């Protein structure tokens, strides 16, 4: 999938709300944004979006569309060279939404109204800047994403991760989660460090050993985040006494 998205000339995003009667209003809002404008510069156009609660409500509905919650969209959105929204009968560059949200954040609008969209854009920005996205960090970052099949909690991120395939055998939906969790944890310990066992709490609804973190259940049982955050800039280091 990574190769497909990387080789595509453009990625067209079709959200549910983009096909509703609100489409014209969304187009009007995004048309107020110049694609090359600086994020902290004032919003142009006839409407002052910051003071227009109706416009903000429409924008919030667009950002809360079910599309943004799907874990499989993160790869296509992050890797795609030219991402565009299909809204009504028009396509609009996704970069306009990114700039608009940056402007609103800079002007004091509550960012939690479009939190999930900002997360997806942040992953895209890191990917475009060649930031090394590691599996544990991606799992933590995408905690609020949804997957129809539990395997996809990790499988849906493989194309973005620089290290996942070091610990995960070839993706196989026929292998049960407990077996894969143990295999990934063992491989991580052998190739990196024991500190992966600190990613508690252990998932109480599985038969995995207590030293195995709940890699496929990060959304249900959020891990201890300090080891993950230490892994943002450098690998775990095991002390030898």
PDB file of C-alpha atoms in Angstrom:
ATOM      1  CA  UNK A   1       0.000   0.000   0.000  1.00  0.00           C
ATOM      2  CA  UNK A   2       2.880   2.326   0.707  1.00  0.00           C
ATOM      3  CA  UNK A   3       4.163   1.941  -2.854  1.00  0.00           C
ATOM      4  CA  UNK A   4       0.692   2.517  -4.281  1.00  0.00           C
ATOM      5  CA  UNK A   5       0.122   5.747  -2.357  1.00  0.00           C
ATOM      6  CA  UNK A   6       3.655   6.992  -3.020  1.00  0.00           C
ATOM      7  CA  UNK A   7       3.268   6.403  -6.748  1.00  0.00           C
ATOM      8  CA  UNK A   8      -0.167   7.974  -7.097  1.00  0.00           C
ATOM      9  CA  UNK A   9      -0.375  11.328  -8.823  1.00  0.00           C
ATOM     10  CA  UNK A  10      -3.050  12.421  -6.376  1.00  0.00           C
ATOM     11  CA  UNK A  11      -5.157  11.107  -3.513  1.00  0.00           C
ATOM     12  CA  UNK A  12      -8.824  12.126  -3.561  1.00  0.00           C
ATOM     13  CA  UNK A  13     -10.491  12.207  -0.136  1.00  0.00           C
ATOM     14  CA  UNK A  14     -14.273  11.838  -0.183  1.00  0.00           C
ATOM     15  CA  UNK A  15     -15.849  12.467   3.226  1.00  0.00           C
ATOM     16  CA  UNK A  16     -19.493  11.934   4.073  1.00  0.00           C
ATOM     17  CA  UNK A  17     -20.137  15.556   4.971  1.00  0.00           C
ATOM     18  CA  UNK A  18     -18.435  16.699   1.770  1.00  0.00           C
ATOM     19  CA  UNK A  19     -21.369  15.237  -0.148  1.00  0.00           C
ATOM     20  CA  UNK A  20     -24.104  16.867   1.960  1.00  0.00           C
ATOM     21  CA  UNK A  21     -25.885  20.195   1.763  1.00  0.00           C
ATOM     22  CA  UNK A  22     -23.035  21.662   3.858  1.00  0.00           C
ATOM     23  CA  UNK A  23     -20.620  21.189   0.944  1.00  0.00           C
ATOM     24  CA  UNK A  24     -21.133  24.703  -0.424  1.00  0.00           C
ATOM     25  CA  UNK A  25     -20.383  26.218   2.974  1.00  0.00           C
ATOM     26  CA  UNK A  26     -17.235  24.115   3.367  1.00  0.00           C
ATOM     27  CA  UNK A  27     -16.082  25.235  -0.081  1.00  0.00           C
ATOM     28  CA  UNK A  28     -16.724  28.860   0.858  1.00  0.00           C
ATOM     29  CA  UNK A  29     -14.711  28.479   4.055  1.00  0.00           C
ATOM     30  CA  UNK A  30     -11.714  26.824   2.403  1.00  0.00           C
ATOM     31  CA  UNK A  31     -11.770  29.272  -0.502  1.00  0.00           C
ATOM     32  CA  UNK A  32     -10.938  31.983   2.048  1.00  0.00           C
ATOM     33  CA  UNK A  33      -7.498  30.439   2.467  1.00  0.00           C
ATOM     34  CA  UNK A  34      -4.604  31.198   0.178  1.00  0.00           C
ATOM     35  CA  UNK A  35      -2.617  27.950  -0.249  1.00  0.00           C
ATOM     36  CA  UNK A  36       0.730  29.770   0.083  1.00  0.00           C
ATOM     37  CA  UNK A  37      -0.226  32.090   2.940  1.00  0.00           C
ATOM     38  CA  UNK A  38       1.611  32.067   6.255  1.00  0.00           C
ATOM     39  CA  UNK A  39      -0.246  30.181   9.012  1.00  0.00           C
ATOM     40  CA  UNK A  40      -0.252  33.146  11.422  1.00  0.00           C
ATOM     41  CA  UNK A  41      -1.449  35.695   8.870  1.00  0.00           C
ATOM     42  CA  UNK A  42      -5.072  36.843   9.119  1.00  0.00           C
ATOM     43  CA  UNK A  43      -7.780  34.807   7.399  1.00  0.00           C
ATOM     44  CA  UNK A  44      -8.721  36.449   4.131  1.00  0.00           C
ATOM     45  CA  UNK A  45     -12.089  36.440   2.376  1.00  0.00           C
ATOM     46  CA  UNK A  46     -15.440  38.045   2.979  1.00  0.00           C
ATOM     47  CA  UNK A  47     -16.287  36.119   6.140  1.00  0.00           C
ATOM     48  CA  UNK A  48     -14.394  36.365   9.408  1.00  0.00           C
ATOM     49  CA  UNK A  49     -14.377  32.665  10.208  1.00  0.00           C
ATOM     50  CA  UNK A  50     -12.987  33.177  13.681  1.00  0.00           C
ATOM     51  CA  UNK A  51     -16.084  35.151  14.722  1.00  0.00           C
ATOM     52  CA  UNK A  52     -18.570  33.104  12.718  1.00  0.00           C
ATOM     53  CA  UNK A  53     -19.773  30.301  14.979  1.00  0.00           C
ATOM     54  CA  UNK A  54     -21.892  28.808  12.205  1.00  0.00           C
ATOM     55  CA  UNK A  55     -18.832  28.556   9.962  1.00  0.00           C
ATOM     56  CA  UNK A  56     -16.817  27.042  12.795  1.00  0.00           C
ATOM     57  CA  UNK A  57     -19.578  24.517  13.435  1.00  0.00           C
ATOM     58  CA  UNK A  58     -19.536  23.447   9.788  1.00  0.00           C
ATOM     59  CA  UNK A  59     -15.743  23.193   9.907  1.00  0.00           C
ATOM     60  CA  UNK A  60     -15.944  21.168  13.127  1.00  0.00           C
ATOM     61  CA  UNK A  61     -18.451  18.789  11.528  1.00  0.00           C
ATOM     62  CA  UNK A  62     -16.089  18.322   8.585  1.00  0.00           C
ATOM     63  CA  UNK A  63     -13.210  17.581  10.973  1.00  0.00           C
ATOM     64  CA  UNK A  64     -15.346  15.110  12.922  1.00  0.00           C
ATOM     65  CA  UNK A  65     -16.314  13.157   9.824  1.00  0.00           C
ATOM     66  CA  UNK A  66     -15.907   9.395  10.251  1.00  0.00           C
ATOM     67  CA  UNK A  67     -13.149   9.459   7.617  1.00  0.00           C
ATOM     68  CA  UNK A  68     -10.611  10.956  10.024  1.00  0.00           C
ATOM     69  CA  UNK A  69     -11.096   8.196  12.594  1.00  0.00           C
ATOM     70  CA  UNK A  70     -10.210   5.291  10.298  1.00  0.00           C
ATOM     71  CA  UNK A  71      -6.706   4.020  10.926  1.00  0.00           C
ATOM     72  CA  UNK A  72      -6.237   2.916   7.301  1.00  0.00           C
ATOM     73  CA  UNK A  73      -6.613   6.473   5.991  1.00  0.00           C
ATOM     74  CA  UNK A  74      -3.492   7.633   7.821  1.00  0.00           C
ATOM     75  CA  UNK A  75      -1.201   5.931   5.309  1.00  0.00           C
ATOM     76  CA  UNK A  76      -2.953   7.282   2.240  1.00  0.00           C
ATOM     77  CA  UNK A  77      -3.218  10.787   3.676  1.00  0.00           C
ATOM     78  CA  UNK A  78       0.388  10.914   4.887  1.00  0.00           C
ATOM     79  CA  UNK A  79       2.146   9.290   1.957  1.00  0.00           C
ATOM     80  CA  UNK A  80       0.098  10.761  -0.883  1.00  0.00           C
ATOM     81  CA  UNK A  81       1.966  13.435  -2.828  1.00  0.00           C
ATOM     82  CA  UNK A  82      -1.053  15.552  -3.755  1.00  0.00           C
ATOM     83  CA  UNK A  83      -4.000  15.135  -1.383  1.00  0.00           C
ATOM     84  CA  UNK A  84      -7.281  16.791  -2.361  1.00  0.00           C
ATOM     85  CA  UNK A  85     -10.773  16.826  -0.867  1.00  0.00           C
ATOM     86  CA  UNK A  86     -13.748  16.019  -3.051  1.00  0.00           C
ATOM     87  CA  UNK A  87     -16.385  18.442  -1.800  1.00  0.00           C
ATOM     88  CA  UNK A  88     -19.592  18.688  -3.771  1.00  0.00           C
ATOM     89  CA  UNK A  89     -18.432  18.770  -7.384  1.00  0.00           C
ATOM     90  CA  UNK A  90     -15.051  20.337  -6.653  1.00  0.00           C
ATOM     91  CA  UNK A  91     -11.634  19.214  -5.502  1.00  0.00           C
ATOM     92  CA  UNK A  92      -9.771  21.411  -3.026  1.00  0.00           C
ATOM     93  CA  UNK A  93      -6.173  21.003  -1.843  1.00  0.00           C
ATOM     94  CA  UNK A  94      -5.967  19.480   1.629  1.00  0.00           C
ATOM     95  CA  UNK A  95      -3.202  21.961   2.428  1.00  0.00           C
ATOM     96  CA  UNK A  96      -5.873  24.675   2.642  1.00  0.00           C
ATOM     97  CA  UNK A  97      -7.490  22.936   5.588  1.00  0.00           C
ATOM     98  CA  UNK A  98      -4.121  22.542   7.286  1.00  0.00           C
ATOM     99  CA  UNK A  99      -3.340  26.238   6.899  1.00  0.00           C
ATOM    100  CA  UNK A 100      -6.807  27.232   8.104  1.00  0.00           C
ATOM    101  CA  UNK A 101      -6.516  25.112  11.252  1.00  0.00           C
ATOM    102  CA  UNK A 102      -3.079  26.573  11.946  1.00  0.00           C
ATOM    103  CA  UNK A 103      -4.499  30.069  11.589  1.00  0.00           C
ATOM    104  CA  UNK A 104      -7.397  29.304  13.922  1.00  0.00           C
ATOM    105  CA  UNK A 105      -5.074  27.762  16.494  1.00  0.00           C
ATOM    106  CA  UNK A 106      -2.782  30.797  16.290  1.00  0.00           C
ATOM    107  CA  UNK A 107      -5.754  33.085  16.870  1.00  0.00           C
ATOM    108  CA  UNK A 108      -6.907  31.196  19.954  1.00  0.00           C
ATOM    109  CA  UNK A 109      -9.622  28.910  18.635  1.00  0.00           C
ATOM    110  CA  UNK A 110      -9.821  25.687  20.738  1.00  0.00           C
ATOM    111  CA  UNK A 111      -7.792  23.017  18.963  1.00  0.00           C
ATOM    112  CA  UNK A 112      -9.728  20.154  20.522  1.00  0.00           C
ATOM    113  CA  UNK A 113     -12.523  20.836  18.026  1.00  0.00           C
ATOM    114  CA  UNK A 114     -10.322  19.379  15.274  1.00  0.00           C
ATOM    115  CA  UNK A 115      -7.869  17.344  17.346  1.00  0.00           C
ATOM    116  CA  UNK A 116      -7.993  14.171  15.234  1.00  0.00           C
ATOM    117  CA  UNK A 117      -7.436  16.084  11.989  1.00  0.00           C
ATOM    118  CA  UNK A 118      -4.409  17.814  13.503  1.00  0.00           C
ATOM    119  CA  UNK A 119      -3.009  14.409  14.468  1.00  0.00           C
ATOM    120  CA  UNK A 120      -3.378  13.125  10.909  1.00  0.00           C
ATOM    121  CA  UNK A 121      -1.802  16.284   9.483  1.00  0.00           C
ATOM    122  CA  UNK A 122       1.074  16.045  11.992  1.00  0.00           C
ATOM    123  CA  UNK A 123       1.886  12.513  10.836  1.00  0.00           C
ATOM    124  CA  UNK A 124       1.744  13.686   7.212  1.00  0.00           C
ATOM    125  CA  UNK A 125       4.085  16.601   7.986  1.00  0.00           C
ATOM    126  CA  UNK A 126       6.565  14.312   9.735  1.00  0.00           C
ATOM    127  CA  UNK A 127       6.458  11.872   6.823  1.00  0.00           C
ATOM    128  CA  UNK A 128       7.040  14.618   4.267  1.00  0.00           C
ATOM    129  CA  UNK A 129       9.997  15.862   6.327  1.00  0.00           C
ATOM    130  CA  UNK A 130      11.533  12.375   6.511  1.00  0.00           C
ATOM    131  CA  UNK A 131      11.047  12.130  10.267  1.00  0.00           C
ATOM    132  CA  UNK A 132      11.593   8.540  11.389  1.00  0.00           C
ATOM    133  CA  UNK A 133       8.177   7.351  12.555  1.00  0.00           C
ATOM    134  CA  UNK A 134       8.636   4.430  14.926  1.00  0.00           C
ATOM    135  CA  UNK A 135       5.973   1.861  15.638  1.00  0.00           C
ATOM    136  CA  UNK A 136       5.502   2.572  19.356  1.00  0.00           C
ATOM    137  CA  UNK A 137       5.144   6.294  18.754  1.00  0.00           C
ATOM    138  CA  UNK A 138       2.667   5.722  15.924  1.00  0.00           C
ATOM    139  CA  UNK A 139       0.618   3.404  18.115  1.00  0.00           C
ATOM    140  CA  UNK A 140       0.420   6.043  20.812  1.00  0.00           C
ATOM    141  CA  UNK A 141      -0.292   8.873  18.363  1.00  0.00           C
ATOM    142  CA  UNK A 142      -3.167   6.977  16.720  1.00  0.00           C
ATOM    143  CA  UNK A 143      -4.856   5.811  19.925  1.00  0.00           C
ATOM    144  CA  UNK A 144      -8.107   7.547  18.956  1.00  0.00           C
ATOM    145  CA  UNK A 145      -8.217   5.999  15.480  1.00  0.00           C
ATOM    146  CA  UNK A 146     -10.623   3.146  14.797  1.00  0.00           C
ATOM    147  CA  UNK A 147     -10.179  -0.203  13.066  1.00  0.00           C
ATOM    148  CA  UNK A 148     -12.738  -2.772  12.037  1.00  0.00           C
ATOM    149  CA  UNK A 149     -10.306  -5.649  12.462  1.00  0.00           C
ATOM    150  CA  UNK A 150      -8.086  -5.617  15.536  1.00  0.00           C
ATOM    151  CA  UNK A 151      -5.021  -6.705  13.508  1.00  0.00           C
ATOM    152  CA  UNK A 152      -5.157  -3.363  11.699  1.00  0.00           C
ATOM    153  CA  UNK A 153      -4.167  -1.489  14.858  1.00  0.00           C
ATOM    154  CA  UNK A 154      -0.635  -2.314  13.687  1.00  0.00           C
ATOM    155  CA  UNK A 155      -1.101  -3.536  10.106  1.00  0.00           C
ATOM    156  CA  UNK A 156      -2.597  -0.178   9.118  1.00  0.00           C
ATOM    157  CA  UNK A 157       0.591   1.623  10.171  1.00  0.00           C
ATOM    158  CA  UNK A 158       3.231  -0.614   8.593  1.00  0.00           C
ATOM    159  CA  UNK A 159       3.727   1.612   5.561  1.00  0.00           C
ATOM    160  CA  UNK A 160       4.632   4.555   7.809  1.00  0.00           C
ATOM    161  CA  UNK A 161       6.826   2.836  10.378  1.00  0.00           C
ATOM    162  CA  UNK A 162      10.581   2.655   9.923  1.00  0.00           C
ATOM    163  CA  UNK A 163      11.014  -0.208  12.359  1.00  0.00           C
ATOM    164  CA  UNK A 164       7.771  -2.236  12.523  1.00  0.00           C
ATOM    165  CA  UNK A 165       8.909  -4.977  10.151  1.00  0.00           C
ATOM    166  CA  UNK A 166      11.951  -5.566  12.353  1.00  0.00           C
ATOM    167  CA  UNK A 167       9.638  -6.903  15.037  1.00  0.00           C
ATOM    168  CA  UNK A 168       6.605  -8.099  13.117  1.00  0.00           C
ATOM    169  CA  UNK A 169       6.543 -11.139  10.835  1.00  0.00           C
ATOM    170  CA  UNK A 170       4.865 -10.660   7.478  1.00  0.00           C
ATOM    171  CA  UNK A 171       1.309  -9.404   8.172  1.00  0.00           C
ATOM    172  CA  UNK A 172      -1.013 -12.348   8.436  1.00  0.00           C
ATOM    173  CA  UNK A 173      -4.670 -12.099   9.429  1.00  0.00           C
ATOM    174  CA  UNK A 174      -4.741 -15.824  10.130  1.00  0.00           C
ATOM    175  CA  UNK A 175      -2.351 -15.524  13.088  1.00  0.00           C
ATOM    176  CA  UNK A 176      -4.032 -14.722  16.383  1.00  0.00           C
ATOM    177  CA  UNK A 177      -3.175 -11.526  18.241  1.00  0.00           C
ATOM    178  CA  UNK A 178      -1.662 -13.243  21.271  1.00  0.00           C
ATOM    179  CA  UNK A 179       0.863 -15.109  19.128  1.00  0.00           C
ATOM    180  CA  UNK A 180       1.822 -11.938  17.269  1.00  0.00           C
ATOM    181  CA  UNK A 181       2.049  -9.882  20.452  1.00  0.00           C
ATOM    182  CA  UNK A 182       4.483 -12.342  22.016  1.00  0.00           C
ATOM    183  CA  UNK A 183       6.535 -12.553  18.792  1.00  0.00           C
ATOM    184  CA  UNK A 184       6.763  -8.761  18.461  1.00  0.00           C
ATOM    185  CA  UNK A 185       7.726  -8.295  22.109  1.00  0.00           C
ATOM    186  CA  UNK A 186      10.401 -11.015  21.947  1.00  0.00           C
ATOM    187  CA  UNK A 187      11.851  -9.509  18.757  1.00  0.00           C
ATOM    188  CA  UNK A 188      11.858  -6.031  20.300  1.00  0.00           C
ATOM    189  CA  UNK A 189      13.689  -7.283  23.387  1.00  0.00           C
ATOM    190  CA  UNK A 190      16.251  -9.161  21.288  1.00  0.00           C
ATOM    191  CA  UNK A 191      16.906  -6.327  18.846  1.00  0.00           C
ATOM    192  CA  UNK A 192      16.431  -3.290  21.039  1.00  0.00           C
ATOM    193  CA  UNK A 193      15.767  -3.333  24.766  1.00  0.00           C
ATOM    194  CA  UNK A 194      13.857  -4.836  27.654  1.00  0.00           C
ATOM    195  CA  UNK A 195      12.133  -1.511  28.299  1.00  0.00           C
ATOM    196  CA  UNK A 196       9.236  -2.444  26.041  1.00  0.00           C
ATOM    197  CA  UNK A 197       7.853  -4.414  28.992  1.00  0.00           C
ATOM    198  CA  UNK A 198       7.275  -1.062  30.744  1.00  0.00           C
ATOM    199  CA  UNK A 199       4.435  -0.309  28.357  1.00  0.00           C
ATOM    200  CA  UNK A 200       1.843  -1.460  30.880  1.00  0.00           C
ATOM    201  CA  UNK A 201      -1.007  -1.864  31.641  1.00  0.00           C
ATOM    202  CA  UNK A 202      -1.279  -5.440  30.539  1.00  0.00           C
ATOM    203  CA  UNK A 203      -4.515  -6.208  28.706  1.00  0.00           C
ATOM    204  CA  UNK A 204      -6.625  -8.238  31.153  1.00  0.00           C
ATOM    205  CA  UNK A 205      -8.810  -9.747  28.429  1.00  0.00           C
ATOM    206  CA  UNK A 206      -6.090 -11.712  26.636  1.00  0.00           C
ATOM    207  CA  UNK A 207      -3.959 -14.741  27.397  1.00  0.00           C
ATOM    208  CA  UNK A 208      -0.664 -13.009  26.675  1.00  0.00           C
ATOM    209  CA  UNK A 209       2.098 -13.097  29.299  1.00  0.00           C
ATOM    210  CA  UNK A 210       2.175 -10.206  31.768  1.00  0.00           C
ATOM    211  CA  UNK A 211       5.483  -9.010  30.299  1.00  0.00           C
ATOM    212  CA  UNK A 212       3.849  -8.393  26.899  1.00  0.00           C
ATOM    213  CA  UNK A 213       2.380  -4.920  26.328  1.00  0.00           C
ATOM    214  CA  UNK A 214      -1.025  -4.685  24.686  1.00  0.00           C
ATOM    215  CA  UNK A 215       0.269  -3.617  21.280  1.00  0.00           C
ATOM    216  CA  UNK A 216      -2.995  -4.388  19.493  1.00  0.00           C
ATOM    217  CA  UNK A 217      -5.049  -2.694  22.219  1.00  0.00           C
ATOM    218  CA  UNK A 218      -3.288   0.660  22.678  1.00  0.00           C
ATOM    219  CA  UNK A 219      -6.600   2.424  22.156  1.00  0.00           C
ATOM    220  CA  UNK A 220      -8.391   0.372  24.824  1.00  0.00           C
ATOM    221  CA  UNK A 221      -5.536   0.224  27.320  1.00  0.00           C
ATOM    222  CA  UNK A 222      -3.262   3.276  26.837  1.00  0.00           C
ATOM    223  CA  UNK A 223       0.344   2.453  27.725  1.00  0.00           C
ATOM    224  CA  UNK A 224       2.761   4.123  30.051  1.00  0.00           C
ATOM    225  CA  UNK A 225       3.857   6.878  27.667  1.00  0.00           C
ATOM    226  CA  UNK A 226       7.278   7.810  29.078  1.00  0.00           C
ATOM    227  CA  UNK A 227       9.185   5.005  27.317  1.00  0.00           C
ATOM    228  CA  UNK A 228       7.404   5.919  24.080  1.00  0.00           C
ATOM    229  CA  UNK A 229       8.276   9.602  24.419  1.00  0.00           C
ATOM    230  CA  UNK A 230      11.912   8.768  25.131  1.00  0.00           C
ATOM    231  CA  UNK A 231      11.844   6.837  21.881  1.00  0.00           C
ATOM    232  CA  UNK A 232      10.857   9.902  19.853  1.00  0.00           C
ATOM    233  CA  UNK A 233      14.428  11.037  19.284  1.00  0.00           C
ATOM    234  CA  UNK A 234      16.606   8.041  20.124  1.00  0.00           C
ATOM    235  CA  UNK A 235      16.276   4.295  20.750  1.00  0.00           C
ATOM    236  CA  UNK A 236      15.883   2.920  24.233  1.00  0.00           C
ATOM    237  CA  UNK A 237      19.192   2.306  25.984  1.00  0.00           C
ATOM    238  CA  UNK A 238      19.585  -0.519  28.430  1.00  0.00           C
ATOM    239  CA  UNK A 239      21.914   0.185  31.337  1.00  0.00           C
ATOM    240  CA  UNK A 240      24.493  -2.419  32.238  1.00  0.00           C
ATOM    241  CA  UNK A 241      25.567  -2.623  35.887  1.00  0.00           C
TER     242      UNK A 241
END
